[in-house]
XYZ file of C-alpha atoms in Angstrom:
400
model
C 21.823 1.386 -37.733
C 19.293 -0.520 -35.632
C 20.499 -3.777 -37.210
C 24.113 -3.030 -36.238
C 23.065 -2.246 -32.674
C 21.067 -5.491 -32.478
C 23.922 -7.584 -33.876
C 26.396 -6.006 -31.468
C 24.139 -6.794 -28.500
C 23.727 -10.420 -29.645
C 27.492 -10.743 -30.084
C 28.005 -9.958 -26.389
C 24.979 -11.744 -24.933
C 26.471 -12.793 -21.596
C 27.832 -9.370 -20.623
C 24.649 -7.620 -21.681
C 22.392 -10.135 -19.911
C 24.344 -9.600 -16.678
C 23.743 -5.853 -16.876
C 20.070 -6.319 -17.809
C 19.601 -8.699 -14.871
C 21.182 -6.352 -12.319
C 19.180 -3.374 -13.595
C 15.966 -5.433 -13.515
C 16.493 -6.512 -9.892
C 17.128 -2.958 -8.696
C 14.218 -1.487 -10.657
C 11.908 -4.295 -9.522
C 12.627 -3.733 -5.837
C 12.243 0.035 -6.085
C 9.074 -0.266 -8.199
C 7.604 -2.574 -5.541
C 8.633 -0.474 -2.540
C 7.563 2.993 -3.731
C 3.829 2.118 -4.235
C 3.670 0.251 -0.906
C 5.306 3.185 0.868
C 2.903 5.582 -0.846
C -0.141 3.425 -0.010
C 0.739 3.135 3.675
C 1.575 6.853 3.949
C -1.690 7.856 2.297
C -3.622 5.383 4.428
C -2.083 6.795 7.593
C -2.927 10.346 6.527
C -6.530 9.462 5.704
C -6.991 7.498 8.913
C -5.827 10.514 10.895
C -8.276 12.742 9.020
C -11.298 10.428 8.966
C -11.190 8.179 11.966
C -12.021 11.029 14.327
C -11.386 9.151 17.594
C -8.442 9.863 19.881
C -9.061 6.808 22.063
C -10.886 3.555 21.330
C -12.128 1.708 24.417
C -12.712 -2.045 24.103
C -13.460 -4.729 26.718
C -10.589 -5.849 28.918
C -10.724 -9.363 27.499
C -9.931 -7.908 24.064
C -6.418 -6.940 25.152
C -5.153 -10.078 23.433
C -6.343 -8.664 20.123
C -3.731 -6.673 18.258
C -4.840 -3.015 18.644
C -4.108 -2.310 14.982
C -6.362 -5.242 14.042
C -9.288 -3.576 15.786
C -8.522 -0.124 14.370
C -7.545 -0.850 10.798
C -8.906 -4.210 9.663
C -12.296 -5.773 9.241
C -11.503 -8.564 11.661
C -14.918 -9.763 12.935
C -14.104 -9.668 16.652
C -16.999 -10.517 18.987
C -16.154 -8.429 22.042
C -18.767 -7.025 24.392
C -19.125 -4.942 27.551
C -21.990 -3.169 29.373
C -23.420 -0.114 27.633
C -23.349 2.021 30.811
C -19.566 2.344 30.464
C -20.238 4.939 27.769
C -21.925 7.307 30.236
C -19.100 6.844 32.729
C -16.542 7.771 30.067
C -18.492 10.867 29.027
C -18.196 12.230 32.571
C -14.389 12.091 32.565
C -12.748 15.561 32.412
C -11.117 16.107 29.044
C -13.601 13.935 27.109
C -15.625 16.044 24.684
C -17.661 13.200 23.198
C -18.051 9.429 23.323
C -20.141 7.172 21.117
C -20.733 3.400 21.405
C -20.458 0.848 18.617
C -21.627 -2.762 18.442
C -19.546 -5.288 16.466
C -20.675 -8.555 15.036
C -19.842 -10.313 11.808
C -21.486 -11.681 8.697
C -20.263 -15.248 9.296
C -19.554 -16.979 5.986
C -20.580 -16.572 2.384
C -23.245 -19.306 2.616
C -25.434 -16.918 4.632
C -24.499 -13.659 2.967
C -23.921 -12.091 -0.434
C -20.403 -11.013 0.494
C -17.301 -13.007 -0.246
C -15.711 -12.990 3.202
C -16.474 -12.966 6.887
C -16.380 -9.263 7.685
C -17.336 -6.900 10.473
C -20.798 -5.450 10.877
C -20.675 -2.165 12.798
C -23.741 -0.823 14.538
C -23.414 2.874 15.369
C -25.447 5.126 17.637
C -26.918 7.982 15.499
C -27.666 10.438 18.370
C -24.078 10.493 19.679
C -22.059 9.534 16.616
C -19.728 12.019 14.922
C -17.587 9.526 12.973
C -20.037 7.789 10.643
C -22.789 10.426 10.526
C -20.799 12.889 8.344
C -20.731 10.244 5.622
C -24.542 10.158 5.668
C -25.284 13.869 5.180
C -25.597 13.528 1.425
C -27.366 10.173 1.729
C -29.874 10.335 4.566
C -29.600 13.195 7.083
C -31.855 11.432 9.603
C -29.682 8.279 9.703
C -30.174 4.754 8.409
C -33.495 2.961 8.514
C -33.717 -0.556 9.922
C -33.510 -2.145 6.448
C -30.607 -0.028 5.165
C -26.840 -0.418 5.297
C -23.733 1.299 3.996
C -20.879 -0.768 2.577
C -17.213 -0.088 3.185
C -15.108 0.573 0.102
C -13.586 -2.938 0.048
C -16.688 -5.004 0.805
C -17.650 -7.139 -2.169
C -21.313 -7.634 -3.032
C -22.921 -9.761 -5.730
C -26.558 -8.634 -5.529
C -26.325 -5.090 -6.863
C -28.236 -2.611 -4.707
C -29.208 -5.230 -2.104
C -27.231 -7.411 0.258
C -28.063 -10.461 2.352
C -26.755 -10.376 5.921
C -27.448 -13.260 8.313
C -30.491 -14.294 6.322
C -32.031 -10.819 6.008
C -32.087 -8.565 2.955
C -30.951 -4.955 3.234
C -30.876 -1.999 0.858
C -27.455 -0.564 0.092
C -27.761 3.174 0.608
C -24.165 4.036 -0.327
C -20.622 2.759 -0.655
C -18.028 4.733 1.288
C -14.860 6.127 -0.170
C -11.673 4.507 1.063
C -10.853 5.627 4.582
C -7.756 3.600 5.408
C -9.544 2.287 8.534
C -11.711 -0.673 9.533
C -14.700 0.991 7.818
C -13.277 -0.109 4.454
C -13.909 -3.739 5.456
C -17.170 -3.212 7.310
C -20.908 -2.981 6.792
C -22.517 -0.095 8.667
C -25.999 -0.097 10.154
C -27.668 1.422 13.195
C -26.794 -0.121 16.540
C -30.281 -1.494 17.295
C -30.441 -3.436 14.032
C -26.924 -4.833 14.566
C -27.988 -6.047 18.012
C -31.170 -7.633 16.630
C -29.217 -9.469 13.933
C -26.834 -10.889 16.527
C -29.599 -11.832 18.956
C -31.706 -13.632 16.338
C -28.933 -15.640 14.699
C -28.503 -19.169 16.132
C -24.762 -19.256 15.518
C -24.108 -15.873 17.116
C -26.231 -16.748 20.139
C -23.461 -19.125 21.166
C -20.986 -16.242 21.342
C -23.485 -14.123 23.275
C -24.856 -16.642 25.769
C -22.307 -15.763 28.464
C -22.588 -11.976 28.146
C -26.321 -11.410 28.344
C -28.986 -9.754 26.146
C -27.615 -7.711 23.255
C -29.770 -4.660 23.971
C -27.482 -3.747 26.880
C -24.157 -4.503 25.194
C -21.616 -2.570 23.165
C -18.287 -3.568 21.630
C -16.332 -0.315 21.696
C -16.551 3.305 22.723
C -15.006 5.896 20.412
C -13.687 8.771 22.507
C -12.900 12.291 21.357
C -10.733 14.382 23.668
C -10.926 18.138 24.056
C -8.196 20.206 22.433
C -4.978 20.041 24.447
C -6.262 17.410 26.878
C -3.760 15.028 28.485
C -4.512 11.635 26.906
C -2.534 9.750 29.548
C -4.744 11.132 32.304
C -7.882 10.329 30.338
C -6.674 6.774 29.710
C -5.958 6.308 33.408
C -9.450 7.484 34.358
C -11.061 5.318 31.667
C -9.351 2.266 33.137
C -11.042 3.103 36.420
C -14.528 2.850 34.894
C -14.433 -0.951 34.637
C -12.763 -3.912 32.976
C -11.816 -2.072 29.801
C -8.778 -1.600 27.591
C -8.219 1.908 26.123
C -6.300 2.098 22.841
C -4.693 5.446 22.020
C -5.154 5.587 18.256
C -2.321 8.041 17.614
C 0.206 5.787 19.376
C -0.875 2.734 17.388
C -0.630 4.684 14.140
C 2.829 5.985 15.028
C 4.011 2.489 15.940
C 2.762 1.092 12.627
C 4.258 3.992 10.711
C 7.660 3.546 12.370
C 7.668 -0.193 11.652
C 6.783 0.285 8.004
C 9.264 3.099 7.550
C 12.074 0.936 8.913
C 11.115 -2.019 6.710
C 10.671 0.075 3.594
C 13.884 2.006 4.156
C 15.804 -1.252 4.468
C 14.249 -2.763 1.347
C 14.433 0.517 -0.548
C 18.079 0.926 0.443
C 18.804 -2.557 -0.879
C 17.125 -1.700 -4.169
C 19.050 1.566 -4.477
C 22.355 -0.211 -3.798
C 21.559 -2.732 -6.523
C 20.670 0.089 -8.909
C 23.945 1.855 -8.101
C 25.786 -1.396 -8.769
C 24.039 -1.781 -12.112
C 24.869 1.838 -13.002
C 28.525 1.165 -12.166
C 28.397 -1.941 -14.357
C 26.970 0.118 -17.212
C 29.689 2.732 -16.944
C 32.531 0.240 -16.517
C 31.250 -2.015 -19.297
C 30.916 0.705 -21.883
C 34.086 2.458 -20.787
C 36.082 -0.709 -21.580
C 34.622 -0.571 -25.101
C 37.074 2.224 -25.800
C 39.856 -0.384 -25.915
C 37.948 -3.517 -26.902
C 36.239 -2.258 -30.051
C 38.702 0.167 -31.624
C 39.293 -2.058 -34.606
C 35.550 -2.534 -35.173
C 34.867 1.198 -35.055
C 37.895 1.951 -37.204
C 36.569 -0.464 -39.836
C 33.173 1.254 -39.815
C 34.864 4.602 -40.311
C 37.051 3.221 -43.122
C 33.910 1.927 -44.836
C 32.364 5.401 -44.840
C 30.587 5.663 -41.505
C 30.764 9.036 -39.813
C 31.860 9.758 -36.257
C 28.239 10.559 -35.476
C 27.213 7.058 -36.655
C 29.705 5.475 -34.241
C 28.359 7.586 -31.375
C 24.767 6.598 -32.211
C 25.685 2.880 -32.216
C 27.447 3.037 -28.852
C 24.773 5.139 -27.156
C 22.018 3.052 -28.754
C 23.496 -0.124 -27.292
C 23.713 1.382 -23.807
C 20.158 2.735 -23.914
C 18.845 -0.590 -25.226
C 20.478 -2.531 -22.390
C 19.234 -0.048 -19.787
C 15.701 -0.036 -21.208
C 15.556 -3.835 -21.408
C 16.538 -4.109 -17.759
C 14.078 -1.386 -16.755
C 11.128 -2.928 -18.604
C 11.799 -6.378 -17.162
C 12.224 -4.786 -13.742
C 8.893 -2.951 -14.024
C 7.026 -6.165 -14.768
C 8.887 -8.007 -12.018
C 8.299 -5.135 -9.584
C 4.599 -5.078 -10.442
C 4.364 -8.789 -9.691
C 6.241 -8.331 -6.418
C 3.955 -5.451 -5.466
C 0.730 -7.408 -5.961
C 2.157 -10.510 -4.296
C 3.382 -8.446 -1.358
C 0.076 -6.613 -1.151
C -1.822 -9.894 -1.121
C 0.327 -11.162 1.754
C -0.035 -7.909 3.665
C -3.804 -7.822 3.221
C -4.079 -11.416 4.382
C -2.869 -10.125 7.742
C -4.138 -6.554 7.369
C -3.652 -4.558 10.530
C -2.664 -1.217 9.037
C -4.299 1.467 6.913
C -3.541 1.181 3.196
C -4.835 3.075 0.168
C -4.002 1.616 -3.247
C -2.102 4.092 -5.438
C -3.967 5.152 -8.561
C -3.270 3.933 -12.075
C -1.858 7.382 -12.880
C 0.661 6.956 -10.041
C 1.945 3.684 -11.537
C 2.017 5.174 -15.036
C 4.020 8.215 -13.959
C 6.403 6.071 -11.883
C 6.961 3.692 -14.809
C 7.624 6.501 -17.273
C 9.934 8.232 -14.805
C 12.029 5.092 -14.340
C 12.189 4.509 -18.104
C 13.367 8.071 -18.706
C 15.876 8.006 -15.843
C 17.491 4.744 -16.942
C 17.538 5.806 -20.587
C 19.490 8.881 -19.515
C 21.786 6.760 -17.329
C 22.458 4.449 -20.265
C 23.236 7.388 -22.533
C 25.590 8.897 -19.938
C 27.305 5.546 -19.430
C 28.146 5.429 -23.137
C 29.139 9.084 -23.508
C 32.921 8.617 -23.066
C 33.294 5.611 -25.412
C 30.908 7.254 -27.894
C 32.988 10.438 -27.905
C 36.317 8.640 -28.249
C 34.968 6.165 -30.790
C 33.651 8.959 -32.989
C 37.119 10.580 -33.052
C 39.110 7.491 -34.033
C 41.529 7.915 -36.924
C 40.945 4.853 -39.156
C 44.493 4.914 -40.531
C 45.941 4.818 -37.017
C 43.827 1.854 -36.046
C 44.682 -0.015 -39.221
C 48.433 0.447 -38.684
C 48.709 0.240 -34.879
C 45.538 -1.616 -33.807
C 45.075 0.260 -30.544
C 45.285 3.615 -28.794
C 48.464 4.757 -27.123
Protein backbone atom coordinates (compact mmCIF):
# COMPACT_ATOMS: atom_id res chain seq x y z
CA UNK A 1 0.00 0.00 0.00
CA UNK A 2 2.79 2.42 0.90
CA UNK A 3 4.50 1.61 -2.42
CA UNK A 4 1.33 2.47 -4.37
CA UNK A 5 0.98 5.75 -2.50
CA UNK A 6 4.63 6.61 -3.20
CA UNK A 7 4.35 5.76 -6.90
CA UNK A 8 1.18 7.81 -7.24
CA UNK A 9 2.86 10.84 -5.65
CA UNK A 10 5.88 10.50 -7.97
CA UNK A 11 3.58 10.22 -10.98
CA UNK A 12 2.13 13.66 -10.22
CA UNK A 13 5.27 15.41 -8.99
CA UNK A 14 4.50 18.93 -10.22
CA UNK A 15 1.00 19.16 -8.75
CA UNK A 16 2.10 17.68 -5.45
CA UNK A 17 5.19 19.91 -5.21
CA UNK A 18 2.99 22.99 -5.74
CA UNK A 19 0.78 21.97 -2.82
CA UNK A 20 3.78 21.09 -0.63
CA UNK A 21 5.36 24.47 -1.40
CA UNK A 22 2.24 26.47 -0.56
CA UNK A 23 1.69 24.54 2.68
CA UNK A 24 5.36 25.01 3.64
CA UNK A 25 5.23 28.79 3.13
CA UNK A 26 2.10 29.19 5.25
CA UNK A 27 3.35 26.90 8.02
CA UNK A 28 6.77 28.58 7.99
CA UNK A 29 5.34 32.07 8.45
CA UNK A 30 2.97 30.99 11.22
CA UNK A 31 5.68 28.94 12.96
CA UNK A 32 7.94 32.01 12.91
CA UNK A 33 5.31 34.49 14.07
CA UNK A 34 3.76 32.56 16.97
CA UNK A 35 7.03 32.18 19.00
CA UNK A 36 7.98 35.84 18.41
CA UNK A 37 4.51 36.96 19.49
CA UNK A 38 4.72 34.72 22.55
CA UNK A 39 8.23 35.95 23.45
CA UNK A 40 7.29 39.62 23.22
CA UNK A 41 4.04 39.09 25.15
CA UNK A 42 5.82 37.20 27.92
CA UNK A 43 8.60 39.78 28.01
CA UNK A 44 6.08 42.59 28.36
CA UNK A 45 4.29 40.76 31.17
CA UNK A 46 7.53 40.08 33.05
CA UNK A 47 8.77 43.63 32.60
CA UNK A 48 5.54 44.93 34.10
CA UNK A 49 5.92 42.57 37.06
CA UNK A 50 9.66 42.97 37.69
CA UNK A 51 10.74 46.39 36.59
CA UNK A 52 8.95 48.05 39.49
CA UNK A 53 9.37 51.66 38.31
CA UNK A 54 6.50 53.79 37.03
CA UNK A 55 8.78 56.58 35.79
CA UNK A 56 12.45 56.54 34.81
CA UNK A 57 14.17 59.93 34.97
CA UNK A 58 17.28 60.43 32.83
CA UNK A 59 19.32 63.55 32.00
CA UNK A 60 17.81 66.00 29.53
CA UNK A 61 20.60 65.38 27.04
CA UNK A 62 19.52 61.72 26.88
CA UNK A 63 16.26 62.64 25.16
CA UNK A 64 17.86 61.67 21.86
CA UNK A 65 18.16 58.11 23.13
CA UNK A 66 15.21 55.91 22.27
CA UNK A 67 13.33 55.46 25.59
CA UNK A 68 12.86 51.75 24.93
CA UNK A 69 16.63 51.43 24.44
CA UNK A 70 17.21 52.71 27.96
CA UNK A 71 14.44 50.59 29.49
CA UNK A 72 14.80 47.28 27.71
CA UNK A 73 18.29 46.88 26.26
CA UNK A 74 21.80 46.75 27.59
CA UNK A 75 22.88 49.74 25.54
CA UNK A 76 25.90 51.18 27.42
CA UNK A 77 24.73 54.80 27.50
CA UNK A 78 26.99 57.21 29.41
CA UNK A 79 24.48 59.75 30.70
CA UNK A 80 24.95 61.68 33.92
CA UNK A 81 23.26 64.31 36.09
CA UNK A 82 23.71 65.64 39.65
CA UNK A 83 22.79 63.25 42.45
CA UNK A 84 20.76 65.89 44.35
CA UNK A 85 17.97 65.55 41.77
CA UNK A 86 16.99 62.34 43.56
CA UNK A 87 16.11 64.20 46.77
CA UNK A 88 14.13 66.79 44.83
CA UNK A 89 12.10 64.03 43.16
CA UNK A 90 11.40 62.31 46.48
CA UNK A 91 9.71 65.47 47.76
CA UNK A 92 7.18 65.57 44.91
CA UNK A 93 3.61 64.69 46.02
CA UNK A 94 2.59 61.32 44.66
CA UNK A 95 6.13 59.86 44.68
CA UNK A 96 6.38 56.99 47.16
CA UNK A 97 10.02 56.13 46.48
CA UNK A 98 12.94 57.06 44.26
CA UNK A 99 16.30 55.36 43.89
CA UNK A 100 19.35 56.46 41.84
CA UNK A 101 21.37 54.30 39.47
CA UNK A 102 24.76 54.89 37.87
CA UNK A 103 25.40 53.56 34.35
CA UNK A 104 28.71 52.85 32.74
CA UNK A 105 29.85 50.10 30.43
CA UNK A 106 32.40 47.34 30.19
CA UNK A 107 34.00 48.72 27.01
CA UNK A 108 35.22 45.88 24.80
CA UNK A 109 36.17 42.26 25.22
CA UNK A 110 39.91 43.03 25.35
CA UNK A 111 39.43 44.44 28.87
CA UNK A 112 36.72 42.12 30.11
CA UNK A 113 35.70 38.47 30.18
CA UNK A 114 32.37 39.21 28.51
CA UNK A 115 31.76 38.98 24.81
CA UNK A 116 30.15 42.37 24.23
CA UNK A 117 30.12 45.94 25.41
CA UNK A 118 27.31 45.92 27.95
CA UNK A 119 25.89 48.10 30.68
CA UNK A 120 27.19 48.12 34.23
CA UNK A 121 24.50 49.28 36.66
CA UNK A 122 25.41 50.62 40.06
CA UNK A 123 22.44 50.63 42.44
CA UNK A 124 21.92 52.32 45.79
CA UNK A 125 21.22 49.58 48.42
CA UNK A 126 19.58 51.83 51.08
CA UNK A 127 16.87 53.16 48.73
CA UNK A 128 16.61 50.42 46.13
CA UNK A 129 13.48 48.27 45.83
CA UNK A 130 14.06 46.95 42.29
CA UNK A 131 17.32 45.01 42.52
CA UNK A 132 17.36 44.27 46.26
CA UNK A 133 14.56 41.64 46.11
CA UNK A 134 16.78 39.56 43.84
CA UNK A 135 19.47 39.56 46.55
CA UNK A 136 17.42 38.26 49.49
CA UNK A 137 18.42 34.66 48.88
CA UNK A 138 21.98 35.66 47.96
CA UNK A 139 23.18 38.34 50.34
CA UNK A 140 20.60 40.18 52.48
CA UNK A 141 23.04 42.98 53.34
CA UNK A 142 23.76 43.81 49.67
CA UNK A 143 26.79 43.30 47.45
CA UNK A 144 30.33 43.73 48.67
CA UNK A 145 32.78 45.87 46.70
CA UNK A 146 34.27 42.83 44.92
CA UNK A 147 30.95 41.17 44.02
CA UNK A 148 28.61 41.46 41.06
CA UNK A 149 25.43 39.87 39.75
CA UNK A 150 25.14 38.99 36.06
CA UNK A 151 22.04 39.51 33.97
CA UNK A 152 20.56 36.40 32.38
CA UNK A 153 22.01 37.14 28.92
CA UNK A 154 25.51 38.27 29.90
CA UNK A 155 28.12 35.81 28.68
CA UNK A 156 31.12 35.01 30.86
CA UNK A 157 34.13 32.81 30.15
CA UNK A 158 35.81 32.69 33.57
CA UNK A 159 33.33 30.62 35.56
CA UNK A 160 32.58 32.15 38.96
CA UNK A 161 34.73 35.24 38.33
CA UNK A 162 34.57 38.06 35.83
CA UNK A 163 37.00 40.75 34.73
CA UNK A 164 35.52 44.24 34.42
CA UNK A 165 37.69 47.19 33.38
CA UNK A 166 40.82 45.42 34.57
CA UNK A 167 39.46 44.32 37.96
CA UNK A 168 38.34 40.85 39.01
CA UNK A 169 34.96 40.36 40.65
CA UNK A 170 33.16 37.40 42.19
CA UNK A 171 29.89 36.40 40.55
CA UNK A 172 27.38 36.08 43.37
CA UNK A 173 24.42 35.05 41.19
CA UNK A 174 22.93 35.08 37.71
CA UNK A 175 19.46 36.59 37.48
CA UNK A 176 16.49 34.92 35.88
CA UNK A 177 15.26 36.54 32.69
CA UNK A 178 13.39 39.74 33.43
CA UNK A 179 12.57 41.05 29.96
CA UNK A 180 14.28 44.35 30.89
CA UNK A 181 17.73 45.93 30.64
CA UNK A 182 18.86 43.84 33.63
CA UNK A 183 19.15 40.82 31.31
CA UNK A 184 22.02 42.58 29.50
CA UNK A 185 23.62 44.21 32.52
CA UNK A 186 26.11 43.59 35.29
CA UNK A 187 24.90 44.76 38.70
CA UNK A 188 27.09 46.14 41.46
CA UNK A 189 26.73 48.75 44.19
CA UNK A 190 26.73 52.36 43.07
CA UNK A 191 30.00 53.34 44.80
CA UNK A 192 31.96 50.57 43.07
CA UNK A 193 30.45 51.46 39.68
CA UNK A 194 31.54 55.07 40.20
CA UNK A 195 35.06 54.01 41.21
CA UNK A 196 35.41 51.82 38.13
CA UNK A 197 34.40 54.70 35.88
CA UNK A 198 36.62 57.23 37.64
CA UNK A 199 39.73 55.02 37.53
CA UNK A 200 39.48 53.91 33.91
CA UNK A 201 41.48 56.09 31.47
CA UNK A 202 39.05 55.58 28.60
CA UNK A 203 35.96 56.41 30.66
CA UNK A 204 37.61 59.52 32.10
CA UNK A 205 37.23 61.09 28.67
CA UNK A 206 33.46 60.68 28.84
CA UNK A 207 33.40 62.05 32.39
CA UNK A 208 35.77 65.01 32.10
CA UNK A 209 33.00 67.50 31.29
CA UNK A 210 30.55 66.36 33.98
CA UNK A 211 32.69 66.35 37.09
CA UNK A 212 33.68 63.80 39.77
CA UNK A 213 31.70 60.56 39.67
CA UNK A 214 30.92 60.55 43.40
CA UNK A 215 28.28 63.23 42.83
CA UNK A 216 26.76 61.81 39.64
CA UNK A 217 23.93 59.46 38.77
CA UNK A 218 22.57 58.24 35.44
CA UNK A 219 18.90 57.64 36.21
CA UNK A 220 16.34 57.84 38.97
CA UNK A 221 13.77 55.05 39.21
CA UNK A 222 10.52 56.49 40.52
CA UNK A 223 7.64 54.62 42.13
CA UNK A 224 4.33 56.46 42.34
CA UNK A 225 1.74 56.01 45.06
CA UNK A 226 -1.37 54.03 44.21
CA UNK A 227 -3.77 56.09 42.10
CA UNK A 228 -1.37 59.01 41.66
CA UNK A 229 -1.64 61.15 38.52
CA UNK A 230 1.51 60.33 36.53
CA UNK A 231 1.10 63.36 34.27
CA UNK A 232 1.25 65.71 37.24
CA UNK A 233 4.27 63.90 38.65
CA UNK A 234 6.05 64.09 35.29
CA UNK A 235 5.35 67.81 35.07
CA UNK A 236 6.78 68.42 38.54
CA UNK A 237 9.82 66.23 37.81
CA UNK A 238 10.59 68.37 34.77
CA UNK A 239 10.69 71.36 37.09
CA UNK A 240 13.50 69.86 39.19
CA UNK A 241 16.16 70.44 36.54
CA UNK A 242 17.35 69.49 33.07
CA UNK A 243 15.85 66.01 33.10
CA UNK A 244 13.74 63.81 30.85
CA UNK A 245 11.08 61.62 32.56
CA UNK A 246 10.10 58.42 30.76
CA UNK A 247 6.74 56.92 31.71
CA UNK A 248 7.50 53.20 31.52
CA UNK A 249 3.90 52.09 31.01
CA UNK A 250 3.50 54.35 27.96
CA UNK A 251 6.70 53.06 26.37
CA UNK A 252 5.62 49.47 26.96
CA UNK A 253 2.18 50.12 25.48
CA UNK A 254 3.71 51.79 22.43
CA UNK A 255 6.05 48.84 21.85
CA UNK A 256 3.23 46.37 22.40
CA UNK A 257 0.96 48.15 19.91
CA UNK A 258 3.71 48.26 17.28
CA UNK A 259 4.52 44.58 17.65
CA UNK A 260 0.87 43.57 17.66
CA UNK A 261 0.27 45.43 14.40
CA UNK A 262 3.35 43.90 12.75
CA UNK A 263 2.62 40.40 13.97
CA UNK A 264 -1.05 40.59 13.03
CA UNK A 265 -0.11 41.64 9.51
CA UNK A 266 2.49 38.89 9.11
CA UNK A 267 0.31 36.33 10.86
CA UNK A 268 -2.63 37.28 8.66
CA UNK A 269 -0.47 36.76 5.58
CA UNK A 270 0.56 33.33 6.83
CA UNK A 271 -3.04 32.36 7.58
CA UNK A 272 -4.16 33.47 4.11
CA UNK A 273 -1.43 31.35 2.55
CA UNK A 274 -2.47 28.39 4.69
CA UNK A 275 -6.10 28.85 3.64
CA UNK A 276 -4.97 28.94 0.02
CA UNK A 277 -3.00 25.73 0.47
CA UNK A 278 -6.01 24.09 2.15
CA UNK A 279 -8.18 25.12 -0.80
CA UNK A 280 -5.57 23.66 -3.15
CA UNK A 281 -5.63 20.40 -1.21
CA UNK A 282 -9.40 20.14 -1.38
CA UNK A 283 -9.66 21.15 -5.04
CA UNK A 284 -6.77 18.91 -6.08
CA UNK A 285 -8.09 15.79 -4.44
CA UNK A 286 -11.68 16.53 -5.37
CA UNK A 287 -10.70 16.49 -9.07
CA UNK A 288 -9.28 12.99 -8.50
CA UNK A 289 -12.85 11.75 -8.52
CA UNK A 290 -12.90 12.26 -12.30
CA UNK A 291 -9.22 11.94 -13.18
CA UNK A 292 -8.48 8.56 -11.61
CA UNK A 293 -11.67 6.55 -12.03
CA UNK A 294 -10.07 4.13 -14.44
CA UNK A 295 -7.06 3.61 -12.14
CA UNK A 296 -9.26 2.90 -9.13
CA UNK A 297 -11.57 0.70 -11.16
CA UNK A 298 -8.56 -1.37 -12.26
CA UNK A 299 -7.44 -1.79 -8.64
CA UNK A 300 -10.90 -2.97 -7.70
CA UNK A 301 -11.03 -5.37 -10.67
CA UNK A 302 -7.69 -6.82 -9.55
CA UNK A 303 -9.09 -7.61 -6.10
CA UNK A 304 -8.53 -4.45 -4.09
CA UNK A 305 -11.29 -3.53 -1.68
CA UNK A 306 -13.08 -0.20 -1.41
CA UNK A 307 -11.26 0.32 1.88
CA UNK A 308 -7.90 -0.08 0.08
CA UNK A 309 -8.85 2.66 -2.39
CA UNK A 310 -9.83 4.97 0.47
CA UNK A 311 -6.53 4.31 2.27
CA UNK A 312 -4.53 5.13 -0.89
CA UNK A 313 -6.34 8.41 -1.51
CA UNK A 314 -6.23 9.56 2.12
CA UNK A 315 -2.62 8.40 2.45
CA UNK A 316 -1.60 10.55 -0.51
CA UNK A 317 -3.32 13.62 0.91
CA UNK A 318 -1.81 13.16 4.38
CA UNK A 319 1.64 12.58 2.88
CA UNK A 320 1.48 15.80 0.86
CA UNK A 321 0.20 17.77 3.85
CA UNK A 322 2.83 16.32 6.19
CA UNK A 323 5.66 16.95 3.71
CA UNK A 324 4.64 20.59 3.42
CA UNK A 325 4.26 20.93 7.19
CA UNK A 326 7.66 19.40 7.98
CA UNK A 327 9.43 21.58 5.42
CA UNK A 328 7.52 24.57 6.74
CA UNK A 329 8.55 23.83 10.34
CA UNK A 330 12.23 23.78 9.41
CA UNK A 331 11.85 26.90 7.28
CA UNK A 332 9.87 28.63 10.03
CA UNK A 333 12.50 27.71 12.60
CA UNK A 334 15.19 29.25 10.41
CA UNK A 335 13.09 32.38 9.90
CA UNK A 336 12.49 32.64 13.64
CA UNK A 337 16.17 32.52 14.58
CA UNK A 338 17.15 34.85 11.74
CA UNK A 339 14.41 37.29 12.72
CA UNK A 340 15.36 37.03 16.37
CA UNK A 341 19.00 37.74 15.55
CA UNK A 342 18.00 40.86 13.62
CA UNK A 343 15.66 42.01 16.37
CA UNK A 344 18.26 41.48 19.09
CA UNK A 345 20.83 43.40 17.07
CA UNK A 346 18.59 46.42 17.61
CA UNK A 347 16.99 45.25 20.86
CA UNK A 348 14.78 47.91 22.36
CA UNK A 349 11.95 45.74 23.64
CA UNK A 350 11.48 43.05 26.28
CA UNK A 351 11.70 39.50 24.93
CA UNK A 352 11.69 36.11 26.64
CA UNK A 353 12.65 33.11 24.50
CA UNK A 354 9.90 30.47 24.42
CA UNK A 355 10.89 27.15 25.97
CA UNK A 356 11.78 24.00 24.07
CA UNK A 357 8.48 22.49 25.23
CA UNK A 358 6.63 25.40 23.59
CA UNK A 359 8.28 24.68 20.22
CA UNK A 360 7.68 20.94 20.59
CA UNK A 361 3.99 21.37 21.36
CA UNK A 362 3.56 23.91 18.54
CA UNK A 363 5.29 21.58 16.06
CA UNK A 364 3.20 18.58 17.06
CA UNK A 365 0.02 20.65 16.95
CA UNK A 366 0.73 21.83 13.41
CA UNK A 367 1.58 18.29 12.28
CA UNK A 368 -1.67 16.95 13.72
CA UNK A 369 -3.77 19.80 12.33
CA UNK A 370 -2.41 19.47 8.80
CA UNK A 371 -2.67 15.68 8.88
CA UNK A 372 -6.35 16.10 9.70
CA UNK A 373 -6.75 18.73 6.98
CA UNK A 374 -5.15 16.39 4.46
CA UNK A 375 -7.44 13.55 5.49
CA UNK A 376 -10.51 15.80 5.23
CA UNK A 377 -9.39 17.05 1.82
CA UNK A 378 -9.35 13.48 0.53
CA UNK A 379 -12.57 12.34 2.20
CA UNK A 380 -14.92 12.94 -0.78
CA UNK A 381 -12.70 11.32 -3.45
CA UNK A 382 -11.86 8.49 -1.03
CA UNK A 383 -15.55 7.83 -0.40
CA UNK A 384 -16.52 7.95 -4.07
CA UNK A 385 -13.47 5.98 -5.17
CA UNK A 386 -14.22 3.20 -2.70
CA UNK A 387 -17.75 2.85 -4.14
CA UNK A 388 -16.79 2.60 -7.81
CA UNK A 389 -18.34 -0.26 -9.75
CA UNK A 390 -15.45 -1.78 -11.74
CA UNK A 391 -17.74 -3.07 -14.50
CA UNK A 392 -19.18 0.41 -15.03
CA UNK A 393 -15.76 1.96 -15.33
CA UNK A 394 -14.56 -0.71 -17.72
CA UNK A 395 -17.56 -0.22 -20.04
CA UNK A 396 -18.15 3.54 -19.75
CA UNK A 397 -14.80 4.93 -18.53
CA UNK A 398 -16.29 7.70 -16.40
CA UNK A 399 -19.07 8.68 -14.02
CA UNK A 400 -22.31 10.12 -15.28
